Amino acid sequence: MKILVEFIDIIDRINERLGKIFGFLIVAMMIVIVYDICMRYFFTKPTSWGMELSTLLQVGVVFLGGGYCLLHGGHVKVDIVYGRFSPRRKAIIDLVTYLFLLALCVVLVWYGGRTAWDSLIGHKVSTSAWAPPLWPSQILIPIGGILIGFQGLAKWIRDWVTAITGVKKLESKVVRGEGGLRG
């Protein structure tokens, strides 16, 4: 049990740190968008790379921040009925639904990794005038799938313990909330 607790604590700490680090991609994306808008509307000299770079940064924000968001319970869900359930019933429901999340993560890692690998060995570039290589942004998809998948696995393990005992025993040492089972 101690090894299991250490495992999920490591997952929590990794996603917490990476979420804070890659959260700065939002600032970078904002700077690129504001620069592109200023160049386009004030100087009538739009960039050939602004829109595409902001899209690539958004891929980083979404996929590299997914585990952090899951840890903090930030993903959208319908809470009208679910919020009235006991911790044990919530855990049982999450045990089933998180299997779909874990399956999605396998697909992201498998197909995203294959696509990124094909782009890397095929030297594929974007079709825009800027033409950056595709693999750096595509590799973020399987990395994000791994981060979200491990955080989902940590929540799934916590839910197993809650479903069996009826008590939230494996609370996160990193965060309060949905992914850490507090509250």
XYZ file of C-alpha atoms in Angstrom:
183
model
C 0.000 0.000 0.000
C 2.882 2.354 0.768
C 4.292 1.929 -2.753
C 0.850 2.694 -4.214
C 0.560 5.867 -2.129
C 4.041 6.970 -3.210
C 3.169 6.240 -6.856
C 0.059 8.422 -6.875
C 1.854 11.151 -4.900
C 4.574 11.230 -7.575
C 1.919 11.505 -10.286
C 0.244 14.368 -8.406
C 3.531 16.220 -7.936
C 4.569 15.791 -11.591
C 1.242 17.086 -12.928
C 1.191 19.932 -10.407
C 4.678 21.115 -11.403
C 4.181 20.639 -15.133
C 0.826 22.425 -14.984
C 2.429 25.441 -13.361
C 5.372 25.412 -15.760
C 3.328 24.997 -18.932
C 0.696 27.447 -17.718
C 3.097 30.105 -18.948
C 2.344 28.958 -22.488
C -0.911 30.881 -22.073
C 1.096 34.066 -21.531
C 3.245 33.302 -24.580
C 0.113 32.612 -26.627
C -1.406 35.898 -25.474
C 1.738 37.824 -26.452
C 1.776 36.233 -29.908
C -1.917 37.002 -30.470
C -1.628 40.629 -29.305
C 1.493 41.123 -31.464
C -0.247 39.624 -34.492
C -3.344 41.785 -33.966
C -1.241 44.943 -33.594
C 0.759 44.159 -36.708
C -2.375 43.377 -38.682
C -4.628 46.290 -37.674
C -2.264 49.088 -36.676
C 0.589 48.563 -39.132
C -1.259 46.625 -41.870
C 1.605 44.096 -41.937
C 0.184 40.806 -40.708
C 2.613 38.085 -39.738
C 2.755 34.837 -41.667
C 3.345 32.890 -38.478
C 1.212 34.477 -35.732
C -1.986 32.486 -36.116
C -0.160 29.193 -36.542
C 2.180 29.768 -33.593
C -0.743 30.642 -31.329
C -2.444 27.408 -32.428
C 0.708 25.391 -31.682
C 0.970 27.001 -28.246
C -2.683 26.158 -27.632
C -1.927 22.496 -28.333
C 0.725 22.703 -25.623
C -1.635 24.352 -23.150
C -4.403 21.814 -23.728
C -2.362 18.628 -23.731
C 0.411 19.474 -21.280
C -2.063 21.030 -18.846
C -4.638 18.226 -19.018
C -3.219 16.223 -16.108
C -3.017 19.381 -13.987
C -6.618 20.204 -14.826
C -7.713 16.671 -13.923
C -5.799 16.844 -10.637
C -7.598 20.060 -9.734
C -11.019 18.812 -10.868
C -11.195 21.428 -13.606
C -12.685 19.315 -16.380
C -16.315 19.966 -17.228
C -18.895 17.593 -15.806
C -22.604 17.592 -15.014
C -23.024 17.778 -11.268
C -26.811 18.046 -10.869
C -27.361 14.449 -9.740
C -23.765 13.353 -9.091
C -23.255 15.967 -6.371
C -25.975 14.379 -4.221
C -24.344 10.938 -4.137
C -22.330 9.549 -1.252
C -18.533 9.349 -1.633
C -18.787 5.583 -2.216
C -21.396 5.937 -4.975
C -19.407 8.738 -6.639
C -16.324 6.535 -6.549
C -18.182 3.615 -8.139
C -19.511 5.830 -10.928
C -16.047 7.296 -11.492
C -14.522 3.819 -11.623
C -16.671 3.102 -14.663
C -16.374 6.480 -16.376
C -12.634 6.756 -15.849
C -12.177 3.553 -17.832
C -13.332 5.571 -20.852
C -10.823 8.291 -19.999
C -8.035 5.749 -19.730
C -9.078 4.203 -23.062
C -9.007 7.658 -24.669
C -5.504 8.197 -23.282
C -4.329 4.937 -24.849
C -5.666 6.160 -28.196
C -3.958 9.553 -27.768
C -0.637 7.930 -26.938
C -0.820 5.269 -29.639
C -2.108 7.280 -32.593
C -0.606 10.593 -31.513
C 2.779 8.952 -31.087
C 2.516 7.218 -34.437
C 1.535 10.460 -36.171
C 4.374 12.400 -34.533
C 6.859 9.656 -35.439
C 5.688 9.644 -39.072
C 6.071 13.436 -39.187
C 9.545 13.241 -37.683
C 10.947 10.583 -40.008
C 9.064 11.994 -43.012
C 10.271 15.572 -42.325
C 6.688 16.809 -42.623
C 6.072 20.526 -42.305
C 2.986 22.687 -42.124
C 1.455 23.818 -45.407
C 1.559 27.471 -44.336
C 4.038 30.047 -45.596
C 5.943 29.724 -42.316
C 6.135 25.902 -42.705
C 7.333 24.806 -39.251
C 7.969 21.086 -38.706
C 4.869 19.264 -37.481
C 6.394 16.755 -35.077
C 7.139 19.146 -32.154
C 3.482 20.019 -31.735
C 2.295 16.498 -32.548
C 4.526 14.913 -29.903
C 2.665 16.960 -27.291
C -0.442 14.842 -27.896
C 0.981 11.504 -26.688
C 2.883 13.253 -23.886
C -0.367 14.869 -22.786
C -2.125 11.509 -23.093
C 0.450 10.016 -20.728
C 0.064 12.862 -18.219
C -3.734 12.741 -18.268
C -3.692 8.941 -18.240
C -1.462 8.688 -15.192
C -3.513 11.306 -13.339
C -6.682 9.417 -14.287
C -5.071 6.215 -13.025
C -4.227 7.922 -9.730
C -7.850 9.057 -9.375
C -9.030 5.582 -10.333
C -6.882 4.025 -7.589
C -8.220 6.555 -5.086
C -11.751 5.715 -6.186
C -11.136 1.979 -5.701
C -10.117 2.591 -2.107
C -13.140 4.856 -1.564
C -15.509 2.347 -3.206
C -14.230 -0.474 -0.985
C -13.984 1.415 2.308
C -16.595 4.129 1.832
C -13.995 6.644 3.080
C -11.682 8.915 1.102
C -8.389 7.528 2.409
C -5.876 8.294 -0.344
C -6.183 12.057 -0.414
C -3.646 14.054 -2.360
C -0.836 15.774 -0.523
C -0.637 18.296 -3.355
C -4.129 19.629 -3.968
C -7.603 19.836 -2.534
C -10.434 18.935 -4.847
C -11.819 16.434 -7.278
C -8.654 14.686 -8.423
C -7.265 14.585 -4.896
C -10.584 13.432 -3.381
C -10.771 16.113 -0.693
C -13.809 18.214 -0.070
